[in-house]
Amino acid sequence: KEKVEITKEQRTLMKVIVDAYSTHQIPQDVAKKLLQEQYSADENFLLLTEMATSQVQVLVEFTKNIPGFLSLDREDQIALLKGSAVEAMFLRSAQVFSRKMPSGQTEVLEERIRKSGISEEFIIPMFNFYKSIVSLHMVQEEQALLTTITILTPDRPYVKDQQAVERIQETMLELLRKLCVLQRPQEPQYFARLLGRLTELRTLSHYHAEMLTSWRTNDHKFTPLLCEIWDVQ
Ligand SMILES: CC(C)NC(=O)n1c(-c2ccccc2)cc2c1CN(S(=O)(=O)c1cccs1)CC2
């Protein structure tokens, strides 16, 4: 039986990441808006735009707190942010659903998202992903590390020094692996299941690119920040 132990450095690293992750949350007022009175499809879309924009700002702030990230090449930092923004958004969205909400709120939230101008063909895989994340019942440490590992994916487009990114990502993967073993001794495959969700995320981000095209044909507007991070318009 493998004796797994979190070292002092790993404990410090964990604390830095979880503190950053819990500090940089989407303003509750924005999330609350989605739950208020009846909205039209256009207003729901506008709210999602607002939420997604604020999430990108949160993502940038969180990423700056990942130990080692700011010592990467500047252009590679941008490439990692742009390359992971959509996946981080879907991961954060799933985590919003994972949170215990007063009864009925999850359904209202689901309804608003379904009625926001997103075509059915994307709604299904998107909600399947949310459910697959919710069913894992991740603790905050796992959520924060999974987001960190997603951001530190070496093979994003335009990343020059992939080795440097790989080195930091490997530190995070090793920490998450240990946490999973300690957290779920009875579920030896849990770590593998978590990483499997990252593959699902990549598929979703391909759907997202198509979603954007269909929105643009219906003349939906995005914020300058979303246009920049998604490379549209
Ligand atoms: C929490 C934030 C990050 N989630 C969010 O903004 N959502 C949520 C969502 C999920 C669970 C709870 C609350 C909200 C569903 C969707 C989005 C955004 N996207 S988007 O970025 O493609 C988009 C932007 C503008 C028009 S469409 C569409 C799908």
XYZ file of N, CA and C and ligand atoms in Angstrom:
728
model
N 0.883 -1.200 0.000
C 0.000 0.000 0.000
C 0.906 1.231 0.000
N 0.708 2.097 -0.994
C 1.575 3.267 -1.115
C 1.315 4.237 0.046
N 2.410 4.659 0.737
C 2.245 5.629 1.832
C 2.321 7.015 1.199
N 1.176 7.683 1.061
C 1.155 9.003 0.424
C 1.216 10.082 1.492
N 2.104 11.045 1.274
C 2.219 12.137 2.253
C 2.358 13.471 1.523
N 1.645 14.482 2.014
C 1.774 15.836 1.427
C 2.955 16.496 2.141
N 3.935 16.962 1.344
C 5.097 17.617 1.970
C 4.715 19.023 2.432
N 5.602 19.635 3.179
C 5.355 20.998 3.690
C 5.204 21.969 2.513
N 6.116 21.822 1.503
C 6.030 22.716 0.336
C 4.678 22.538 -0.365
N 4.251 21.279 -0.483
C 2.983 21.029 -1.185
C 1.820 21.636 -0.407
N 1.905 21.592 0.914
C 0.832 22.164 1.729
C 0.777 23.677 1.509
N 1.961 24.296 1.447
C 2.023 25.752 1.211
C 1.449 26.074 -0.162
N 1.888 25.308 -1.162
C 1.417 25.518 -2.543
C -0.108 25.384 -2.590
N -0.630 24.362 -1.930
C -2.083 24.115 -1.889
C -2.799 25.320 -1.312
N -2.262 25.859 -0.220
C -2.932 26.977 0.479
C -2.970 28.201 -0.437
N -1.857 28.487 -1.110
C -1.779 29.652 -2.012
C -2.843 29.531 -3.100
N -2.952 28.333 -3.681
C -3.885 28.137 -4.799
C -5.337 28.204 -4.316
N -5.643 27.554 -3.211
C -7.031 27.562 -2.722
C -7.427 28.962 -2.250
N -6.510 29.667 -1.598
C -6.817 31.052 -1.171
C -7.125 31.907 -2.395
N -6.288 31.788 -3.426
C -6.501 32.595 -4.649
C -7.829 32.194 -5.281
N -8.092 30.909 -5.333
C -9.311 30.419 -5.975
C -10.562 30.909 -5.246
N -10.519 30.866 -3.915
C -11.725 31.282 -3.162
C -11.839 32.804 -3.099
N -10.704 33.504 -3.187
C -10.760 34.983 -3.170
C -11.383 35.492 -4.470
N -10.877 34.959 -5.589
C -11.343 35.471 -6.888
C -12.595 34.719 -7.329
N -13.736 35.105 -6.721
C -15.009 34.470 -7.097
C -15.828 35.483 -7.907
N -16.788 34.959 -8.681
C -17.659 35.867 -9.439
C -18.528 36.654 -8.458
N -18.638 37.981 -8.636
C -19.468 38.751 -7.704
C -20.857 38.125 -7.595
N -21.297 37.893 -6.372
C -22.577 37.220 -6.150
C -23.739 37.985 -6.776
N -23.620 39.318 -6.823
C -24.752 40.101 -7.366
C -24.989 39.709 -8.827
N -23.882 39.438 -9.551
C -24.036 39.056 -10.962
C -24.752 37.703 -11.047
N -24.304 36.754 -10.219
C -24.918 35.415 -10.250
C -26.376 35.515 -9.789
N -26.627 36.412 -8.818
C -27.998 36.541 -8.270
C -28.946 37.068 -9.355
N -28.421 37.959 -10.195
C -29.268 38.556 -11.249
C -29.928 37.474 -12.089
N -29.141 36.386 -12.336
C -29.679 35.328 -13.196
C -30.887 34.658 -12.549
N -31.012 34.839 -11.220
C -32.091 34.119 -10.518
C -33.301 35.006 -10.289
N -33.168 36.297 -10.692
C -34.293 37.198 -10.365
C -35.445 37.033 -11.353
N -36.236 38.076 -11.451
C -37.522 37.983 -12.188
C -37.308 37.452 -13.612
N -38.395 37.122 -14.231
C -38.459 36.573 -15.591
C -37.627 37.414 -16.573
N -36.800 36.766 -17.390
C -36.029 37.507 -18.403
C -36.380 36.999 -19.799
N -36.147 37.859 -20.766
C -36.327 37.429 -22.169
C -35.033 36.741 -22.590
N -35.048 36.067 -23.731
C -33.851 35.379 -24.228
C -32.708 36.379 -24.370
N -33.026 37.556 -24.887
C -31.968 38.557 -25.087
C -31.391 39.014 -23.756
N -32.281 39.217 -22.761
C -31.781 39.657 -21.446
C -30.975 38.541 -20.796
N -31.397 37.274 -20.987
C -30.625 36.149 -20.424
C -29.237 36.120 -21.066
N -29.230 36.355 -22.374
C -27.944 36.339 -23.093
C -27.036 37.430 -22.549
N -27.632 38.594 -22.352
C -26.864 39.738 -21.839
C -26.280 39.403 -20.467
N -27.068 38.723 -19.627
C -26.607 38.350 -18.282
C -25.456 37.359 -18.369
N -25.567 36.413 -19.297
C -24.478 35.439 -19.454
C -23.213 36.143 -19.930
N -23.417 37.143 -20.812
C -22.266 37.924 -21.286
C -21.585 38.603 -20.110
N -22.414 39.168 -19.237
C -21.899 39.878 -18.059
C -21.170 38.895 -17.139
N -21.770 37.713 -16.950
C -21.159 36.708 -16.052
C -19.854 36.198 -16.631
N -19.877 35.907 -17.924
C -18.677 35.364 -18.566
C -17.555 36.398 -18.558
N -17.918 37.682 -18.759
C -16.909 38.746 -18.755
C -16.291 38.866 -17.374
N -17.130 38.843 -16.353
C -16.578 38.985 -14.999
C -15.759 37.757 -14.639
N -16.120 36.599 -15.206
C -15.350 35.385 -14.913
C -13.958 35.455 -15.540
N -13.870 36.099 -16.736
C -12.546 36.227 -17.362
C -11.646 37.098 -16.482
N -12.229 38.166 -15.926
C -11.435 39.040 -15.037
C -10.973 38.247 -13.811
N -11.880 37.429 -13.279
C -11.559 36.582 -12.115
C -10.464 35.587 -12.486
N -10.571 35.022 -13.690
C -9.590 34.035 -14.163
C -8.189 34.644 -14.244
N -8.103 35.855 -14.786
C -6.796 36.526 -14.933
C -6.174 36.766 -13.556
N -6.993 37.248 -12.630
C -6.492 37.506 -11.262
C -6.048 36.203 -10.599
N -6.856 35.157 -10.766
C -6.504 33.857 -10.152
C -5.180 33.347 -10.736
N -5.077 33.424 -12.071
C -3.895 32.879 -12.755
C -2.607 33.560 -12.281
N -2.691 34.850 -12.032
C -1.507 35.599 -11.576
C -1.011 35.071 -10.230
N -1.894 34.400 -9.493
C -1.505 33.874 -8.170
C -0.991 32.445 -8.217
N -0.960 31.861 -9.408
C -0.456 30.487 -9.503
C 1.067 30.559 -9.409
N 1.674 29.968 -8.361
C 3.129 30.034 -8.207
C 3.853 29.578 -9.476
N 4.709 30.445 -9.982
C 5.499 30.112 -11.178
C 4.930 30.698 -12.455
N 3.618 31.026 -12.440
C 2.992 31.500 -13.693
C 3.640 32.797 -14.185
N 3.844 33.736 -13.272
C 4.380 35.047 -13.687
C 5.850 34.973 -14.085
N 6.503 33.824 -13.800
C 7.910 33.737 -14.228
C 7.997 33.124 -15.628
N 6.848 32.743 -16.187
C 6.837 32.233 -17.574
C 7.024 33.409 -18.523
N 7.406 33.100 -19.768
C 7.509 34.106 -20.825
C 6.156 34.835 -20.933
N 6.199 36.149 -21.049
C 4.990 36.986 -21.048
C 3.991 36.569 -22.129
N 4.517 36.322 -23.333
C 3.619 35.948 -24.430
C 3.010 34.572 -24.167
N 3.786 33.712 -23.513
C 3.241 32.394 -23.178
C 2.140 32.510 -22.123
N 2.280 33.473 -21.215
C 1.228 33.691 -20.212
C -0.085 34.029 -20.923
N 0.009 34.895 -21.921
C -1.198 35.312 -22.684
C -1.768 34.110 -23.445
N -0.865 33.341 -24.063
C -1.297 32.172 -24.841
C -2.015 31.156 -23.940
N -1.521 31.003 -22.710
C -2.157 30.048 -21.781
C -3.532 30.545 -21.352
N -3.641 31.855 -21.108
C -4.930 32.419 -20.692
C -5.958 32.303 -21.811
N -5.527 32.693 -23.032
C -6.473 32.634 -24.153
C -6.855 31.182 -24.432
N -5.872 30.298 -24.331
C -6.113 28.891 -24.662
C -7.007 28.181 -23.657
N -7.064 28.699 -22.425
C -7.831 27.978 -21.388
C -9.097 28.708 -20.953
N -9.306 29.925 -21.484
C -10.429 30.759 -21.004
C -11.784 30.051 -21.116
N -12.057 29.445 -22.269
C -13.365 28.806 -22.460
C -13.513 27.603 -21.527
N -12.449 26.787 -21.431
C -12.509 25.612 -20.544
C -12.682 26.044 -19.093
N -11.964 27.102 -18.710
C -12.081 27.585 -17.322
C -13.507 28.090 -17.064
N -14.120 28.702 -18.091
C -15.490 29.203 -17.949
C -16.470 28.040 -17.738
N -16.303 26.983 -18.520
C -17.207 25.825 -18.367
C -16.976 25.137 -17.019
N -15.722 25.080 -16.592
C -15.401 24.447 -15.305
C -16.016 25.272 -14.178
N -15.881 26.581 -14.267
C -16.437 27.454 -13.229
C -17.966 27.352 -13.220
N -18.537 27.269 -14.428
C -20.004 27.139 -14.526
C -20.466 25.864 -13.833
N -19.752 24.776 -14.086
C -20.122 23.498 -13.470
C -20.006 23.588 -11.959
N -18.994 24.322 -11.505
C -18.801 24.465 -10.064
C -19.888 25.321 -9.435
N -20.447 26.250 -10.206
C -21.577 27.038 -9.686
C -22.742 26.074 -9.423
N -22.947 25.134 -10.361
C -24.030 24.152 -10.179
C -23.715 23.182 -9.044
N -22.431 22.944 -8.788
C -22.080 21.994 -7.716
C -22.428 22.560 -6.353
N -22.469 23.903 -6.272
C -22.712 24.532 -4.962
C -24.152 24.292 -4.527
N -24.297 24.084 -3.199
C -25.646 23.870 -2.649
C -26.429 25.178 -2.814
N -27.494 25.126 -3.644
C -28.322 26.330 -3.775
C -29.673 26.025 -3.140
N -30.352 27.093 -2.637
C -31.703 26.854 -2.090
C -32.531 26.115 -3.149
N -33.421 25.253 -2.694
C -34.162 24.386 -3.630
C -34.867 25.230 -4.697
N -34.827 24.693 -5.911
C -35.513 25.397 -6.999
C -34.604 26.361 -7.722
N -33.532 26.824 -7.057
C -32.667 27.820 -7.715
C -31.911 27.200 -8.877
N -31.472 25.952 -8.687
C -30.714 25.292 -9.768
C -31.577 25.199 -11.021
N -32.862 24.846 -10.810
C -33.779 24.707 -11.959
C -33.963 26.052 -12.652
N -34.124 27.123 -11.834
C -34.320 28.465 -12.421
C -33.089 28.827 -13.257
N -31.919 28.565 -12.669
C -30.666 28.873 -13.353
C -30.594 28.104 -14.676
N -30.919 26.802 -14.594
C -30.898 25.972 -15.808
C -31.821 26.563 -16.860
N -33.024 26.935 -16.423
C -34.043 27.493 -17.333
C -33.508 28.736 -18.035
N -32.893 29.623 -17.258
C -32.380 30.883 -17.836
C -31.327 30.600 -18.899
N -30.488 29.596 -18.605
C -29.411 29.306 -19.549
C -29.987 28.663 -20.813
N -30.983 27.789 -20.606
C -31.618 27.149 -21.769
C -32.324 28.171 -22.646
N -32.841 29.242 -22.009
C -33.579 30.281 -22.756
C -32.691 31.513 -22.915
N -31.505 31.316 -23.513
C -30.632 32.489 -23.676
C -30.127 32.607 -25.108
N -30.741 31.879 -26.005
C -30.344 31.986 -27.406
C -29.280 30.991 -27.794
N -28.933 30.073 -26.866
C -27.947 29.035 -27.205
C -28.716 27.890 -27.867
N -28.245 27.423 -29.014
C -29.030 26.380 -29.703
C -28.928 25.046 -28.968
N -29.997 24.276 -29.096
C -30.194 23.006 -28.393
C -28.976 22.075 -28.535
N -28.375 22.074 -29.727
C -27.287 21.111 -29.978
C -26.096 21.345 -29.060
N -25.995 22.581 -28.467
C -24.889 22.860 -27.534
C -25.349 22.731 -26.098
N -26.634 22.962 -25.892
C -27.175 22.904 -24.521
C -26.983 21.508 -23.937
N -27.242 20.482 -24.773
C -27.178 19.101 -24.259
C -25.774 18.745 -23.754
N -24.723 18.855 -24.603
C -23.387 18.496 -24.089
C -22.949 19.387 -22.925
N -23.391 20.635 -22.950
C -22.994 21.564 -21.882
C -23.576 21.103 -20.539
N -24.859 20.758 -20.536
C -25.473 20.319 -19.273
C -25.001 18.925 -18.882
N -24.672 18.093 -19.878
C -24.112 16.774 -19.525
C -22.786 16.960 -18.795
N -22.008 17.932 -19.289
C -20.722 18.200 -18.632
C -20.945 18.689 -17.205
N -21.870 19.645 -17.037
C -22.125 20.159 -15.680
C -22.471 18.994 -14.756
N -23.367 18.106 -15.250
C -23.820 16.996 -14.388
C -22.653 16.065 -14.068
N -21.748 15.862 -15.062
C -20.626 14.949 -14.817
C -19.659 15.538 -13.790
N -19.581 16.863 -13.727
C -18.709 17.500 -12.725
C -19.401 17.453 -11.359
N -20.706 17.805 -11.352
C -21.448 17.824 -10.080
C -21.384 16.446 -9.421
N -21.481 15.385 -10.265
C -21.533 14.019 -9.708
C -20.219 13.608 -9.034
N -19.136 14.352 -9.290
C -17.850 14.007 -8.665
C -17.779 14.501 -7.227
N -18.656 15.463 -6.899
C -18.655 16.061 -5.543
C -17.243 16.477 -5.140
N -16.608 17.276 -6.015
C -15.233 17.726 -5.740
C -15.188 18.655 -4.537
N -14.076 18.546 -3.766
C -13.850 19.528 -2.704
C -13.137 20.718 -3.331
N -13.078 21.824 -2.596
C -12.542 23.074 -3.152
C -11.103 22.919 -3.632
N -10.296 22.149 -2.869
C -8.887 21.950 -3.265
C -8.818 21.314 -4.646
N -9.675 20.337 -4.879
C -9.674 19.641 -6.173
C -10.137 20.582 -7.285
N -11.158 21.384 -6.992
C -11.666 22.323 -8.003
C -10.580 23.327 -8.377
N -9.927 23.885 -7.361
C -8.890 24.896 -7.599
C -7.734 24.288 -8.385
N -7.327 23.069 -8.024
C -6.194 22.441 -8.723
C -6.570 22.028 -10.141
N -7.801 21.589 -10.314
C -8.226 21.170 -11.665
C -8.224 22.385 -12.597
N -8.683 23.533 -12.083
C -8.670 24.763 -12.882
C -7.227 25.160 -13.185
N -6.351 25.046 -12.186
C -4.932 25.383 -12.356
C -4.291 24.485 -13.421
N -4.597 23.189 -13.365
C -4.026 22.238 -14.329
C -4.529 22.541 -15.746
N -5.790 22.954 -15.833
C -6.360 23.324 -17.144
C -5.624 24.541 -17.717
N -5.383 25.533 -16.875
C -4.700 26.751 -17.329
C -3.287 26.406 -17.790
N -2.630 25.508 -17.053
C -1.224 25.171 -17.340
C -1.087 24.027 -18.339
N -1.947 24.028 -19.367
C -1.840 23.000 -20.415
C -0.758 23.416 -21.412
N 0.341 22.648 -21.515
C 1.490 23.098 -22.326
C 1.193 23.232 -23.821
N 0.297 22.365 -24.354
C 0.138 22.359 -25.825
C -0.983 23.279 -26.305
N -1.124 24.428 -25.688
C -2.075 25.429 -26.224
C -1.428 26.078 -27.450
N -2.241 26.616 -28.371
C -1.663 27.305 -29.539
C -0.721 28.432 -29.112
N 0.355 28.573 -29.879
C 1.329 29.673 -29.733
C 2.180 29.629 -28.463
N 2.105 28.579 -27.656
C 3.012 28.508 -26.491
C 4.404 28.128 -26.998
N 5.407 28.956 -26.681
C 6.767 28.705 -27.191
C 7.495 27.719 -26.273
N 7.614 28.062 -24.956
C 8.375 27.200 -24.044
C 7.437 26.222 -23.317
N 7.050 25.139 -24.033
C 6.101 24.172 -23.467
C 6.691 23.455 -22.253
N 8.038 23.240 -22.278
C 8.698 22.547 -21.157
C 8.444 23.288 -19.849
N 8.604 24.619 -19.911
C 8.455 25.445 -18.690
C 7.045 25.297 -18.129
N 6.041 25.257 -19.029
C 4.649 25.107 -18.576
C 4.448 23.709 -17.999
N 5.020 22.712 -18.707
C 4.892 21.308 -18.282
C 5.423 21.121 -16.860
N 6.558 21.774 -16.573
C 7.189 21.618 -15.257
C 6.236 22.079 -14.158
N 5.580 23.226 -14.352
C 4.667 23.715 -13.306
C 3.416 22.835 -13.255
N 2.934 22.434 -14.431
C 1.723 21.611 -14.452
C 1.957 20.286 -13.731
N 3.158 19.719 -13.934
C 3.464 18.429 -13.301
C 3.435 18.534 -11.775
N 3.894 19.676 -11.260
C 3.855 19.892 -9.795
C 2.409 19.852 -9.302
N 1.538 20.490 -10.091
C 0.127 20.560 -9.700
C -0.533 19.186 -9.836
N -0.149 18.442 -10.891
C -0.737 17.111 -11.113
C -0.349 16.173 -9.967
N 0.913 16.253 -9.546
C 1.401 15.380 -8.467
C 0.662 15.717 -7.164
N 0.460 17.003 -6.930
C -0.264 17.422 -5.714
C -1.713 16.932 -5.754
N -2.353 17.093 -6.926
C -3.753 16.640 -7.045
C -3.838 15.125 -6.885
N -2.866 14.409 -7.455
C -2.875 12.943 -7.349
C -2.836 12.528 -5.884
N -1.934 13.171 -5.115
C -1.813 12.834 -3.683
C -3.111 13.162 -2.941
N -3.659 14.343 -3.242
C -4.904 14.757 -2.569
C -6.015 13.740 -2.814
N -6.099 13.270 -4.060
C -7.164 12.309 -4.408
C -6.982 11.012 -3.637
N -5.743 10.545 -3.535
C -5.471 9.290 -2.815
C -5.832 9.468 -1.337
N -5.484 10.623 -0.798
C -5.750 10.859 0.635
C -7.237 11.110 0.879
N -7.844 11.811 -0.069
C -9.242 12.217 0.107
C -10.189 11.046 -0.109
N -9.823 10.150 -1.087
C -10.720 9.050 -1.455
C -9.955 7.739 -1.513
N -9.469 7.236 -0.385
C -8.689 5.991 -0.397
C -9.486 4.817 -0.995
N -10.792 4.885 -0.895
C -11.623 3.758 -1.394
C -11.898 3.883 -2.888
N -11.463 4.996 -3.515
C -11.713 5.199 -4.961
C -10.378 5.433 -5.682
N -9.603 4.358 -5.917
C -8.258 4.531 -6.505
C -8.300 5.206 -7.885
N -9.433 5.119 -8.602
C -9.508 5.684 -9.964
C -9.976 7.133 -9.965
N -10.195 7.708 -8.792
C -10.801 9.049 -8.736
C -9.945 10.092 -9.448
N -8.633 10.022 -9.245
C -7.725 10.991 -9.896
C -7.862 10.882 -11.418
N -7.888 9.656 -11.921
C -8.029 9.446 -13.373
C -9.365 10.005 -13.862
N -10.405 9.862 -13.052
C -11.729 10.379 -13.467
C -11.694 11.899 -13.563
N -11.008 12.526 -12.609
C -10.897 13.997 -12.640
C -10.220 14.433 -13.945
N -9.115 13.768 -14.271
C -8.381 14.160 -15.488
C -9.223 13.860 -16.723
N -10.054 12.839 -16.641
C -10.952 12.524 -17.760
C -11.895 13.671 -18.051
N -12.264 14.423 -17.016
C -13.165 15.569 -17.228
C -12.467 16.647 -18.062
N -11.134 16.709 -17.969
C -10.409 17.730 -18.751
C -10.519 17.412 -20.235
N -10.634 16.123 -20.560
C -10.798 15.751 -21.974
C -12.183 16.188 -22.443
N -13.186 15.972 -21.568
C -14.556 16.415 -21.896
C -14.571 17.925 -22.114
N -13.774 18.638 -21.302
C -13.723 20.108 -21.402
C -13.245 20.538 -22.785
N -12.254 19.809 -23.295
C -11.704 20.196 -24.602
C -12.761 20.050 -25.685
N -13.550 18.973 -25.577
C -14.618 18.774 -26.569
C -15.600 19.931 -26.492
N -15.954 20.301 -25.255
C -16.903 21.415 -25.062
C -16.374 22.700 -25.682
N -15.063 22.919 -25.579
C -14.545 24.197 -26.095
C -14.600 24.205 -27.616
N -14.603 23.023 -28.239
C -14.816 23.002 -29.701
C -16.255 23.397 -30.003
N -17.204 22.891 -29.176
C -18.613 23.288 -29.357
C -18.729 24.803 -29.218
N -17.974 25.325 -28.284
C -18.104 26.756 -27.983
C -17.768 27.601 -29.205
N -16.733 27.206 -29.918
C -16.324 27.942 -31.123
C -17.500 27.991 -32.103
N -18.221 26.861 -32.220
C -19.391 26.838 -33.125
C -20.518 27.693 -32.570
N -20.659 27.666 -31.210
C -21.716 28.490 -30.588
C -21.499 29.949 -30.977
N -20.239 30.372 -30.909
C -19.924 31.779 -31.190
C -20.374 32.142 -32.596
N -20.059 31.259 -33.556
C -20.413 31.564 -34.946
C -21.923 31.732 -35.068
N -22.685 30.818 -34.421
C -24.159 30.905 -34.571
C -24.673 32.165 -33.874
N -24.063 32.570 -32.751
C -24.523 33.800 -32.110
C -24.248 34.989 -33.009
N -23.115 34.960 -33.646
C -22.747 36.141 -34.427
C -23.661 36.284 -35.635
N -24.118 35.137 -36.142
C -25.055 35.255 -37.281
C -26.353 35.895 -36.785
N -26.759 35.584 -35.524
C -27.970 36.245 -35.007
C -27.615 37.594 -34.403
N -26.462 38.134 -34.823
C -26.084 39.494 -34.430
C -26.066 39.714 -32.914
N -25.602 38.695 -32.173
C -25.454 38.887 -30.721
C -24.135 39.605 -30.458
N -24.122 40.538 -29.546
C -22.906 41.299 -29.241
C -22.209 40.733 -28.009
N -20.859 40.763 -28.045
C -20.090 40.360 -26.864
C -19.318 41.569 -26.352
N -18.753 41.450 -25.148
C -17.950 42.566 -24.620
C -16.555 42.528 -25.264
N -15.857 43.675 -25.273
C -14.498 43.715 -25.834
C -13.582 42.651 -25.204
N -13.740 42.414 -23.883
C -12.862 41.435 -23.209
C -13.117 40.023 -23.740
N -14.404 39.680 -23.923
C -14.721 38.339 -24.452
C -14.225 38.217 -25.886
N -14.399 39.296 -26.666
C -13.938 39.259 -28.072
C -12.429 39.037 -28.107
N -11.726 39.692 -27.193
C -10.264 39.579 -27.168
C -9.833 38.168 -26.764
N -10.427 37.663 -25.683
C -9.968 36.363 -25.156
C -10.421 35.218 -26.064
N -11.541 35.428 -26.794
C -12.031 34.369 -27.684
C -11.587 34.572 -29.123
N -10.845 35.658 -29.362
C -10.386 35.918 -30.741
C -11.540 36.035 -31.731
N -12.618 36.775 -31.331
C -13.709 36.991 -32.312
C -13.754 38.454 -32.708
N -14.452 38.738 -33.825
C -14.685 40.121 -34.280
C -13.381 40.916 -34.421
C -20.362 31.289 -14.032
C -20.164 31.890 -15.420
C -18.727 31.847 -15.863
N -20.976 31.117 -16.342
C -21.490 31.660 -17.442
O -21.250 32.789 -17.777
N -22.278 30.802 -18.206
C -23.168 29.860 -17.796
C -23.548 29.585 -16.420
C -23.542 28.281 -15.952
C -23.922 27.994 -14.653
C -24.338 29.027 -13.795
C -24.340 30.351 -14.283
C -23.946 30.629 -15.584
C -23.666 29.190 -18.893
C -23.054 29.727 -20.012
C -22.225 30.725 -19.587
C -21.460 31.579 -20.514
N -21.453 31.037 -21.850
S -20.605 31.899 -22.913
O -19.406 32.344 -22.252
O -20.427 31.090 -24.072
C -21.523 33.271 -23.291
C -21.238 34.502 -22.927
C -22.195 35.410 -23.401
C -23.207 34.858 -24.049
S -22.936 33.221 -24.135
C -22.652 30.401 -22.336
C -23.171 29.329 -21.450
